[in-house]
């Protein structure tokens, strides 16, 4: 009872902030606290802009957990609508830096050593400051230039308090609103909570960067900075400093002699290598996390949000895209049914018709206007009518593709980056979707079955006496 009352008071404060920004519509859509939202509508608002822009401004005011939630909801066009989801994807996470004295204290507390034994110098001005962490340039005691990322003091307690509220709301929605159960709100918050937990333990981020670097070690045109494990802990992450140009500074990139079209291709290929070859991808590839170094390599930073796809899911997505690009909508539909994503009581023909309704307007565009990310967004949106349960890993993939497409278009708006990467895509398709791949999978299945055969015979006839 106490928790419900406490959360209700917090909900009133949230409704007040949303009302001040004229952004109450999410609570109205979900039917949460109708009396509160009705009263809050009387609060005057001077905020202008689209629904998504006003909601983004409100979430920024509500604090770090809400900013992170907004960024997570930017992948949910099925919940928020395409326009609002697009606006939320541009949520800014910039706050004033915390004091330099705290920076030095955090480092010494984490490593139980005087700071001079770790770093000969730590810059007093932060390079970047966000709601969860901030970054300083530093020189290690052995003379290397590094970036030091530090967790913001008090952020763990603030996140825990907000997540308690989110879980309470999600459970309330599932219990009282059956129509929203398909969207699995509790599971969405569980996934979000897990992501936040990993983001606030920099050892996990370091491990993600290390795995990505290992996966991409042989890839040309893509670089992941080296982790300094001796200066990394739960609240401090130290990695190699890379002097590089922000990827959207097109003028500086061209002045340095780099080919923007080639960079666009490198970005597409690096994404496909991560997502489809390795099944482990950087899922926050917005422009602020991408740079170009002196060798013309794309450098990626900030490994707090990563995505994983098992092989079957990768093939599922590839088969869907192949079906759309070939205008074989029956195939697209059948893949959904075969994967078990759409329940069997629905009509394959009707689902194919729905796929055609989103495929034709997009596939019919000139090649440099075709957006694969938008195609997937529309697809996930129509699946609501066919009882397809939310697939968080696919939403993260779609969001990342949208970010990558946006960067590619900024580098060279006259080309389609997926078209530039076509040779790679064809090679992957032959290896994983062609007859040879099916034969390999069949052989593997037969060998696995043969390996199990003695156990099966033993169970049938009983162990020898």
GROMACS .gro file of C-alpha atoms in nm:
model
  465
    1UNK     CA    1   0.000   0.000   0.000
    2UNK     CA    2   0.282   0.238   0.095
    3UNK     CA    3   0.461   0.169  -0.237
    4UNK     CA    4   0.141   0.235  -0.434
    5UNK     CA    5   0.085   0.568  -0.255
    6UNK     CA    6   0.451   0.669  -0.302
    7UNK     CA    7   0.439   0.582  -0.672
    8UNK     CA    8   0.110   0.767  -0.715
    9UNK     CA    9   0.264   1.086  -0.577
   10UNK     CA   10   0.560   1.044  -0.812
   11UNK     CA   11   0.315   0.988  -1.098
   12UNK     CA   12   0.146   1.317  -1.012
   13UNK     CA   13   0.483   1.496  -1.040
   14UNK     CA   14   0.553   1.326  -1.374
   15UNK     CA   15   0.208   1.424  -1.504
   16UNK     CA   16   0.276   1.784  -1.395
   17UNK     CA   17   0.606   1.798  -1.591
   18UNK     CA   18   0.444   1.634  -1.896
   19UNK     CA   19   0.157   1.883  -1.875
   20UNK     CA   20   0.399   2.178  -1.856
   21UNK     CA   21   0.542   2.054  -2.188
   22UNK     CA   22   0.200   1.967  -2.335
   23UNK     CA   23   0.312   1.602  -2.357
   24UNK     CA   24   0.051   1.409  -2.160
   25UNK     CA   25  -0.046   1.194  -2.457
   26UNK     CA   26   0.154   0.881  -2.351
   27UNK     CA   27  -0.038   0.860  -2.022
   28UNK     CA   28  -0.365   0.926  -2.207
   29UNK     CA   29  -0.294   0.653  -2.466
   30UNK     CA   30  -0.207   0.401  -2.193
   31UNK     CA   31  -0.503   0.504  -1.980
   32UNK     CA   32  -0.278   0.557  -1.675
   33UNK     CA   33  -0.424   0.760  -1.386
   34UNK     CA   34  -0.705   0.919  -1.594
   35UNK     CA   35  -0.811   1.151  -1.310
   36UNK     CA   36  -0.454   1.278  -1.268
   37UNK     CA   37  -0.406   1.333  -1.640
   38UNK     CA   38  -0.746   1.505  -1.672
   39UNK     CA   39  -0.659   1.751  -1.394
   40UNK     CA   40  -0.305   1.802  -1.528
   41UNK     CA   41  -0.443   1.909  -1.866
   42UNK     CA   42  -0.548   2.237  -1.700
   43UNK     CA   43  -0.182   2.327  -1.628
   44UNK     CA   44  -0.067   2.602  -1.867
   45UNK     CA   45   0.205   2.516  -2.118
   46UNK     CA   46   0.425   2.736  -2.334
   47UNK     CA   47   0.620   2.453  -2.502
   48UNK     CA   48   0.591   2.440  -2.880
   49UNK     CA   49   0.685   2.185  -3.144
   50UNK     CA   50   0.571   1.840  -3.250
   51UNK     CA   51   0.440   1.583  -3.001
   52UNK     CA   52   0.772   1.398  -2.998
   53UNK     CA   53   0.975   1.716  -2.949
   54UNK     CA   54   0.761   1.822  -2.653
   55UNK     CA   55   0.782   1.475  -2.500
   56UNK     CA   56   1.160   1.471  -2.545
   57UNK     CA   57   1.188   1.807  -2.364
   58UNK     CA   58   0.975   1.675  -2.075
   59UNK     CA   59   1.184   1.359  -2.043
   60UNK     CA   60   1.504   1.564  -2.034
   61UNK     CA   61   1.359   1.763  -1.743
   62UNK     CA   62   1.252   1.445  -1.558
   63UNK     CA   63   1.610   1.321  -1.545
   64UNK     CA   64   1.852   1.049  -1.659
   65UNK     CA   65   1.631   0.742  -1.626
   66UNK     CA   66   1.356   0.910  -1.827
   67UNK     CA   67   1.607   1.018  -2.092
   68UNK     CA   68   1.722   0.657  -2.121
   69UNK     CA   69   1.359   0.539  -2.132
   70UNK     CA   70   1.286   0.787  -2.410
   71UNK     CA   71   1.583   0.658  -2.607
   72UNK     CA   72   1.455   0.302  -2.557
   73UNK     CA   73   1.104   0.405  -2.669
   74UNK     CA   74   1.252   0.555  -2.984
   75UNK     CA   75   1.274   0.194  -3.109
   76UNK     CA   76   0.903   0.136  -3.044
   77UNK     CA   77   0.721   0.292  -3.337
   78UNK     CA   78   0.445   0.037  -3.267
   79UNK     CA   79   0.386   0.204  -2.929
   80UNK     CA   80   0.467   0.569  -2.996
   81UNK     CA   81   0.403   0.613  -3.367
   82UNK     CA   82   0.674   0.670  -3.626
   83UNK     CA   83   0.696   1.051  -3.591
   84UNK     CA   84   0.723   1.048  -3.210
   85UNK     CA   85   0.975   0.760  -3.217
   86UNK     CA   86   1.188   0.956  -3.464
   87UNK     CA   87   1.187   1.265  -3.241
   88UNK     CA   88   1.276   1.059  -2.934
   89UNK     CA   89   1.577   0.913  -3.116
   90UNK     CA   90   1.727   1.264  -3.111
   91UNK     CA   91   1.697   1.300  -2.732
   92UNK     CA   92   1.994   1.496  -2.600
   93UNK     CA   93   2.172   1.359  -2.296
   94UNK     CA   94   2.393   1.651  -2.198
   95UNK     CA   95   2.412   1.795  -1.847
   96UNK     CA   96   2.662   2.017  -1.660
   97UNK     CA   97   2.973   1.825  -1.549
   98UNK     CA   98   3.020   1.731  -1.184
   99UNK     CA   99   3.314   1.894  -0.998
  100UNK     CA  100   3.677   1.803  -1.068
  101UNK     CA  101   3.736   1.716  -0.701
  102UNK     CA  102   3.477   1.440  -0.738
  103UNK     CA  103   3.661   1.310  -1.045
  104UNK     CA  104   3.986   1.264  -0.853
  105UNK     CA  105   3.806   1.118  -0.551
  106UNK     CA  106   3.617   0.860  -0.761
  107UNK     CA  107   3.942   0.738  -0.920
  108UNK     CA  108   4.121   0.702  -0.586
  109UNK     CA  109   3.819   0.534  -0.420
  110UNK     CA  110   3.781   0.283  -0.703
  111UNK     CA  111   4.146   0.176  -0.722
  112UNK     CA  112   4.251   0.233  -0.359
  113UNK     CA  113   4.566   0.407  -0.484
  114UNK     CA  114   4.692   0.765  -0.496
  115UNK     CA  115   4.594   0.911  -0.831
  116UNK     CA  116   4.958   0.978  -0.921
  117UNK     CA  117   5.025   0.605  -0.939
  118UNK     CA  118   4.765   0.572  -1.215
  119UNK     CA  119   4.772   0.903  -1.403
  120UNK     CA  120   5.037   1.171  -1.433
  121UNK     CA  121   4.770   1.419  -1.539
  122UNK     CA  122   4.389   1.435  -1.562
  123UNK     CA  123   4.239   1.732  -1.748
  124UNK     CA  124   4.014   1.942  -1.524
  125UNK     CA  125   3.763   2.017  -1.801
  126UNK     CA  126   3.533   1.734  -1.908
  127UNK     CA  127   3.537   1.642  -2.278
  128UNK     CA  128   3.174   1.530  -2.253
  129UNK     CA  129   2.916   1.521  -1.973
  130UNK     CA  130   2.594   1.318  -1.974
  131UNK     CA  131   2.342   1.212  -1.713
  132UNK     CA  132   2.514   0.881  -1.634
  133UNK     CA  133   2.883   0.963  -1.685
  134UNK     CA  134   3.138   1.215  -1.802
  135UNK     CA  135   3.470   1.184  -1.986
  136UNK     CA  136   3.809   1.346  -1.921
  137UNK     CA  137   4.130   1.329  -2.120
  138UNK     CA  138   4.427   1.205  -1.917
  139UNK     CA  139   4.788   1.088  -1.936
  140UNK     CA  140   4.873   0.756  -1.770
  141UNK     CA  141   5.166   0.722  -1.535
  142UNK     CA  142   5.352   0.543  -1.817
  143UNK     CA  143   5.289   0.830  -2.061
  144UNK     CA  144   4.992   0.718  -2.275
  145UNK     CA  145   4.707   0.952  -2.372
  146UNK     CA  146   4.372   0.803  -2.265
  147UNK     CA  147   4.003   0.884  -2.220
  148UNK     CA  148   3.868   0.832  -1.867
  149UNK     CA  149   3.494   0.782  -1.825
  150UNK     CA  150   3.350   0.820  -1.472
  151UNK     CA  151   3.009   0.728  -1.335
  152UNK     CA  152   2.814   1.028  -1.205
  153UNK     CA  153   2.786   1.029  -0.822
  154UNK     CA  154   2.441   0.924  -0.693
  155UNK     CA  155   2.319   0.801  -1.031
  156UNK     CA  156   2.276   0.437  -0.920
  157UNK     CA  157   2.032   0.532  -0.644
  158UNK     CA  158   1.835   0.765  -0.875
  159UNK     CA  159   1.805   0.495  -1.141
  160UNK     CA  160   1.691   0.232  -0.888
  161UNK     CA  161   1.417   0.464  -0.760
  162UNK     CA  162   1.287   0.537  -1.110
  163UNK     CA  163   1.301   0.173  -1.220
  164UNK     CA  164   1.086   0.075  -0.922
  165UNK     CA  165   0.820   0.316  -1.052
  166UNK     CA  166   0.848   0.182  -1.408
  167UNK     CA  167   0.801  -0.178  -1.295
  168UNK     CA  168   0.497  -0.080  -1.089
  169UNK     CA  169   0.341   0.098  -1.388
  170UNK     CA  170   0.418  -0.187  -1.630
  171UNK     CA  171   0.264  -0.446  -1.396
  172UNK     CA  172  -0.041  -0.222  -1.350
  173UNK     CA  173  -0.087  -0.191  -1.727
  174UNK     CA  174  -0.057  -0.569  -1.781
  175UNK     CA  175  -0.304  -0.639  -1.500
  176UNK     CA  176  -0.570  -0.386  -1.593
  177UNK     CA  177  -0.536  -0.348  -1.971
  178UNK     CA  178  -0.540  -0.683  -2.158
  179UNK     CA  179  -0.512  -0.509  -2.495
  180UNK     CA  180  -0.156  -0.400  -2.407
  181UNK     CA  181  -0.043  -0.742  -2.287
  182UNK     CA  182   0.081  -0.835  -2.636
  183UNK     CA  183   0.336  -0.555  -2.607
  184UNK     CA  184   0.477  -0.720  -2.294
  185UNK     CA  185   0.535  -0.400  -2.092
  186UNK     CA  186   0.692  -0.580  -1.795
  187UNK     CA  187   0.940  -0.756  -2.022
  188UNK     CA  188   1.017  -0.427  -2.197
  189UNK     CA  189   1.103  -0.269  -1.860
  190UNK     CA  190   1.303  -0.578  -1.760
  191UNK     CA  191   1.508  -0.544  -2.079
  192UNK     CA  192   1.544  -0.171  -2.018
  193UNK     CA  193   1.650  -0.230  -1.654
  194UNK     CA  194   1.909  -0.486  -1.765
  195UNK     CA  195   2.047  -0.242  -2.022
  196UNK     CA  196   2.070   0.035  -1.762
  197UNK     CA  197   2.239  -0.198  -1.514
  198UNK     CA  198   2.502  -0.293  -1.772
  199UNK     CA  199   2.553   0.072  -1.868
  200UNK     CA  200   2.630   0.161  -1.506
  201UNK     CA  201   2.896  -0.106  -1.464
  202UNK     CA  202   3.187  -0.004  -1.682
  203UNK     CA  203   3.346  -0.349  -1.658
  204UNK     CA  204   3.062  -0.473  -1.882
  205UNK     CA  205   3.116  -0.186  -2.125
  206UNK     CA  206   3.489  -0.263  -2.133
  207UNK     CA  207   3.413  -0.629  -2.203
  208UNK     CA  208   3.178  -0.529  -2.486
  209UNK     CA  209   3.445  -0.305  -2.641
  210UNK     CA  210   3.703  -0.581  -2.607
  211UNK     CA  211   3.475  -0.837  -2.775
  212UNK     CA  212   3.388  -0.596  -3.057
  213UNK     CA  213   3.758  -0.515  -3.111
  214UNK     CA  214   3.842  -0.885  -3.124
  215UNK     CA  215   3.559  -0.955  -3.372
  216UNK     CA  216   3.665  -0.668  -3.600
  217UNK     CA  217   4.043  -0.720  -3.572
  218UNK     CA  218   4.078  -0.819  -3.938
  219UNK     CA  219   3.833  -0.561  -4.079
  220UNK     CA  220   3.975  -0.271  -4.277
  221UNK     CA  221   3.827   0.076  -4.233
  222UNK     CA  222   3.692   0.023  -3.880
  223UNK     CA  223   3.869   0.079  -3.547
  224UNK     CA  224   3.779   0.011  -3.183
  225UNK     CA  225   3.999   0.179  -2.917
  226UNK     CA  226   4.205  -0.041  -2.683
  227UNK     CA  227   4.078  -0.088  -2.327
  228UNK     CA  228   4.316  -0.016  -2.038
  229UNK     CA  229   4.203  -0.295  -1.805
  230UNK     CA  230   4.442  -0.194  -1.524
  231UNK     CA  231   4.263   0.142  -1.498
  232UNK     CA  232   3.909   0.013  -1.543
  233UNK     CA  233   3.662  -0.073  -1.266
  234UNK     CA  234   3.289  -0.065  -1.201
  235UNK     CA  235   3.276   0.317  -1.197
  236UNK     CA  236   3.582   0.408  -1.407
  237UNK     CA  237   3.652   0.312  -1.769
  238UNK     CA  238   3.987   0.394  -1.929
  239UNK     CA  239   4.052   0.346  -2.298
  240UNK     CA  240   4.291   0.461  -2.565
  241UNK     CA  241   4.250   0.824  -2.675
  242UNK     CA  242   4.206   0.851  -3.053
  243UNK     CA  243   4.263   1.186  -3.226
  244UNK     CA  244   3.988   1.188  -3.487
  245UNK     CA  245   3.731   1.403  -3.669
  246UNK     CA  246   3.359   1.380  -3.579
  247UNK     CA  247   3.191   1.186  -3.859
  248UNK     CA  248   2.943   1.464  -3.942
  249UNK     CA  249   3.220   1.723  -3.989
  250UNK     CA  250   3.215   1.655  -4.362
  251UNK     CA  251   3.425   1.960  -4.451
  252UNK     CA  252   3.708   1.861  -4.214
  253UNK     CA  253   3.692   1.499  -4.333
  254UNK     CA  254   3.727   1.601  -4.699
  255UNK     CA  255   3.998   1.854  -4.613
  256UNK     CA  256   4.192   1.568  -4.450
  257UNK     CA  257   4.175   1.384  -4.784
  258UNK     CA  258   3.914   1.119  -4.699
  259UNK     CA  259   3.649   0.996  -4.946
  260UNK     CA  260   3.302   1.039  -4.793
  261UNK     CA  261   3.146   0.784  -5.027
  262UNK     CA  262   3.404   0.526  -4.922
  263UNK     CA  263   3.336   0.609  -4.557
  264UNK     CA  264   2.964   0.551  -4.618
  265UNK     CA  265   3.045   0.208  -4.760
  266UNK     CA  266   3.279   0.131  -4.470
  267UNK     CA  267   3.005   0.220  -4.224
  268UNK     CA  268   2.755  -0.011  -4.395
  269UNK     CA  269   3.002  -0.300  -4.420
  270UNK     CA  270   3.114  -0.260  -4.057
  271UNK     CA  271   2.750  -0.271  -3.945
  272UNK     CA  272   2.683  -0.587  -4.149
  273UNK     CA  273   3.001  -0.747  -4.017
  274UNK     CA  274   2.887  -0.684  -3.662
  275UNK     CA  275   2.518  -0.768  -3.693
  276UNK     CA  276   2.513  -1.047  -3.953
  277UNK     CA  277   2.860  -1.200  -3.945
  278UNK     CA  278   2.925  -1.183  -3.569
  279UNK     CA  279   2.575  -1.142  -3.425
  280UNK     CA  280   2.711  -0.875  -3.185
  281UNK     CA  281   2.673  -0.510  -3.279
  282UNK     CA  282   2.719  -0.159  -3.144
  283UNK     CA  283   2.360  -0.050  -3.094
  284UNK     CA  284   2.417   0.322  -3.034
  285UNK     CA  285   2.586   0.433  -3.356
  286UNK     CA  286   2.467   0.792  -3.349
  287UNK     CA  287   2.697   1.065  -3.490
  288UNK     CA  288   2.835   1.158  -3.146
  289UNK     CA  289   2.987   0.811  -3.115
  290UNK     CA  290   3.151   0.794  -3.459
  291UNK     CA  291   3.476   0.955  -3.574
  292UNK     CA  292   3.727   0.931  -3.860
  293UNK     CA  293   4.096   0.894  -3.778
  294UNK     CA  294   4.401   0.995  -3.981
  295UNK     CA  295   4.406   0.655  -4.157
  296UNK     CA  296   4.052   0.706  -4.284
  297UNK     CA  297   3.910   0.445  -4.044
  298UNK     CA  298   3.574   0.485  -3.873
  299UNK     CA  299   3.634   0.493  -3.499
  300UNK     CA  300   3.350   0.398  -3.265
  301UNK     CA  301   3.321   0.483  -2.893
  302UNK     CA  302   3.069   0.435  -2.609
  303UNK     CA  303   2.988   0.065  -2.578
  304UNK     CA  304   2.710   0.084  -2.319
  305UNK     CA  305   2.436  -0.038  -2.554
  306UNK     CA  306   2.512  -0.349  -2.758
  307UNK     CA  307   2.285  -0.590  -2.945
  308UNK     CA  308   2.302  -0.965  -3.004
  309UNK     CA  309   2.136  -1.176  -3.273
  310UNK     CA  310   2.153  -1.554  -3.288
  311UNK     CA  311   2.212  -1.714  -3.626
  312UNK     CA  312   1.849  -1.810  -3.678
  313UNK     CA  313   1.732  -1.452  -3.617
  314UNK     CA  314   1.996  -1.318  -3.857
  315UNK     CA  315   1.874  -1.555  -4.127
  316UNK     CA  316   1.513  -1.464  -4.048
  317UNK     CA  317   1.582  -1.092  -4.104
  318UNK     CA  318   1.788  -1.162  -4.417
  319UNK     CA  319   1.508  -1.377  -4.565
  320UNK     CA  320   1.255  -1.102  -4.493
  321UNK     CA  321   1.468  -0.838  -4.664
  322UNK     CA  322   1.536  -1.068  -4.959
  323UNK     CA  323   1.162  -1.127  -4.994
  324UNK     CA  324   1.087  -0.753  -4.989
  325UNK     CA  325   1.362  -0.664  -5.236
  326UNK     CA  326   1.235  -0.938  -5.472
  327UNK     CA  327   0.874  -0.826  -5.411
  328UNK     CA  328   0.800  -1.182  -5.296
  329UNK     CA  329   0.555  -1.088  -5.022
  330UNK     CA  330   0.428  -1.444  -4.985
  331UNK     CA  331   0.782  -1.545  -4.890
  332UNK     CA  332   0.804  -1.259  -4.634
  333UNK     CA  333   0.480  -1.375  -4.477
  334UNK     CA  334   0.577  -1.742  -4.475
  335UNK     CA  335   0.905  -1.662  -4.297
  336UNK     CA  336   0.706  -1.497  -4.015
  337UNK     CA  337   0.483  -1.803  -3.979
  338UNK     CA  338   0.772  -2.050  -4.002
  339UNK     CA  339   0.960  -1.862  -3.730
  340UNK     CA  340   0.652  -1.875  -3.508
  341UNK     CA  341   0.639  -1.496  -3.479
  342UNK     CA  342   0.287  -1.477  -3.622
  343UNK     CA  343   0.038  -1.728  -3.472
  344UNK     CA  344  -0.074  -2.000  -3.713
  345UNK     CA  345  -0.445  -1.915  -3.686
  346UNK     CA  346  -0.386  -1.606  -3.903
  347UNK     CA  347  -0.399  -1.612  -4.282
  348UNK     CA  348  -0.064  -1.623  -4.464
  349UNK     CA  349  -0.227  -1.464  -4.770
  350UNK     CA  350  -0.370  -1.176  -4.566
  351UNK     CA  351  -0.036  -1.114  -4.395
  352UNK     CA  352   0.135  -1.119  -4.736
  353UNK     CA  353  -0.114  -0.854  -4.852
  354UNK     CA  354  -0.024  -0.640  -4.548
  355UNK     CA  355   0.347  -0.679  -4.631
  356UNK     CA  356   0.278  -0.567  -4.988
  357UNK     CA  357   0.108  -0.252  -4.855
  358UNK     CA  358   0.431  -0.138  -4.689
  359UNK     CA  359   0.678  -0.288  -4.935
  360UNK     CA  360   0.553  -0.134  -5.258
  361UNK     CA  361   0.572   0.235  -5.152
  362UNK     CA  362   0.927   0.188  -5.020
  363UNK     CA  363   1.077  -0.055  -5.273
  364UNK     CA  364   0.936   0.154  -5.558
  365UNK     CA  365   1.153   0.453  -5.462
  366UNK     CA  366   1.479   0.545  -5.642
  367UNK     CA  367   1.764   0.335  -5.504
  368UNK     CA  368   1.920   0.622  -5.306
  369UNK     CA  369   1.585   0.681  -5.130
  370UNK     CA  370   1.518   0.323  -5.018
  371UNK     CA  371   1.538   0.294  -4.640
  372UNK     CA  372   1.570  -0.061  -4.511
  373UNK     CA  373   1.534   0.068  -4.154
  374UNK     CA  374   1.204   0.239  -4.239
  375UNK     CA  375   1.086  -0.080  -4.408
  376UNK     CA  376   1.150  -0.279  -4.090
  377UNK     CA  377   0.984  -0.009  -3.879
  378UNK     CA  378   0.667  -0.029  -4.090
  379UNK     CA  379   0.678  -0.408  -4.079
  380UNK     CA  380   0.697  -0.424  -3.700
  381UNK     CA  381   0.412  -0.175  -3.682
  382UNK     CA  382   0.168  -0.381  -3.891
  383UNK     CA  383   0.245  -0.701  -3.700
  384UNK     CA  384   0.031  -0.563  -3.416
  385UNK     CA  385  -0.277  -0.661  -3.618
  386UNK     CA  386  -0.144  -1.018  -3.645
  387UNK     CA  387  -0.064  -1.073  -3.274
  388UNK     CA  388   0.313  -1.084  -3.325
  389UNK     CA  389   0.479  -1.045  -2.987
  390UNK     CA  390   0.742  -0.777  -2.948
  391UNK     CA  391   1.095  -0.892  -3.038
  392UNK     CA  392   1.334  -0.657  -2.848
  393UNK     CA  393   1.643  -0.770  -3.038
  394UNK     CA  394   1.480  -0.685  -3.371
  395UNK     CA  395   1.371  -0.342  -3.248
  396UNK     CA  396   1.730  -0.268  -3.142
  397UNK     CA  397   1.853  -0.382  -3.484
  398UNK     CA  398   1.602  -0.159  -3.661
  399UNK     CA  399   1.694   0.142  -3.447
  400UNK     CA  400   2.064   0.090  -3.519
  401UNK     CA  401   1.997   0.059  -3.892
  402UNK     CA  402   1.806   0.389  -3.876
  403UNK     CA  403   2.103   0.559  -3.705
  404UNK     CA  404   2.350   0.413  -3.955
  405UNK     CA  405   2.133   0.517  -4.251
  406UNK     CA  406   2.113   0.871  -4.113
  407UNK     CA  407   2.491   0.899  -4.083
  408UNK     CA  408   2.538   0.750  -4.432
  409UNK     CA  409   2.294   1.000  -4.580
  410UNK     CA  410   2.478   1.288  -4.409
  411UNK     CA  411   2.808   1.172  -4.558
  412UNK     CA  412   2.669   1.130  -4.911
  413UNK     CA  413   2.297   1.195  -4.970
  414UNK     CA  414   2.319   1.088  -5.335
  415UNK     CA  415   2.386   0.719  -5.269
  416UNK     CA  416   2.229   0.433  -5.080
  417UNK     CA  417   2.485   0.292  -4.837
  418UNK     CA  418   2.328  -0.057  -4.852
  419UNK     CA  419   2.376  -0.049  -5.231
  420UNK     CA  420   2.744   0.036  -5.179
  421UNK     CA  421   2.772  -0.269  -4.954
  422UNK     CA  422   2.592  -0.496  -5.205
  423UNK     CA  423   2.895  -0.719  -5.285
  424UNK     CA  424   2.933  -0.796  -4.914
  425UNK     CA  425   2.560  -0.866  -4.879
  426UNK     CA  426   2.560  -1.099  -5.181
  427UNK     CA  427   2.860  -1.290  -5.048
  428UNK     CA  428   2.696  -1.328  -4.706
  429UNK     CA  429   2.371  -1.441  -4.868
  430UNK     CA  430   2.548  -1.709  -5.075
  431UNK     CA  431   2.729  -1.837  -4.765
  432UNK     CA  432   2.427  -1.835  -4.535
  433UNK     CA  433   2.113  -1.857  -4.751
  434UNK     CA  434   2.222  -2.044  -5.063
  435UNK     CA  435   2.212  -2.420  -5.140
  436UNK     CA  436   2.563  -2.471  -4.998
  437UNK     CA  437   2.459  -2.322  -4.665
  438UNK     CA  438   2.150  -2.542  -4.651
  439UNK     CA  439   2.364  -2.846  -4.736
  440UNK     CA  440   2.611  -2.754  -4.460
  441UNK     CA  441   2.328  -2.719  -4.208
  442UNK     CA  442   2.184  -3.055  -4.320
  443UNK     CA  443   2.521  -3.226  -4.282
  444UNK     CA  444   2.568  -3.072  -3.938
  445UNK     CA  445   2.222  -3.192  -3.838
  446UNK     CA  446   2.293  -3.546  -3.960
  447UNK     CA  447   2.628  -3.556  -3.778
  448UNK     CA  448   2.465  -3.432  -3.458
  449UNK     CA  449   2.196  -3.699  -3.493
  450UNK     CA  450   2.458  -3.967  -3.547
  451UNK     CA  451   2.639  -3.848  -3.236
  452UNK     CA  452   2.320  -3.894  -3.035
  453UNK     CA  453   2.234  -4.234  -3.189
  454UNK     CA  454   2.418  -4.453  -2.933
  455UNK     CA  455   2.233  -4.278  -2.648
  456UNK     CA  456   1.900  -4.326  -2.824
  457UNK     CA  457   1.968  -4.700  -2.880
  458UNK     CA  458   2.078  -4.735  -2.520
  459UNK     CA  459   1.753  -4.582  -2.396
  460UNK     CA  460   1.549  -4.808  -2.625
  461UNK     CA  461   1.713  -5.143  -2.541
  462UNK     CA  462   1.837  -5.064  -2.194
  463UNK     CA  463   2.194  -5.061  -2.067
  464UNK     CA  464   2.389  -5.386  -2.120
  465UNK     CA  465   2.403  -5.592  -1.806
   0.00000   0.00000   0.00000
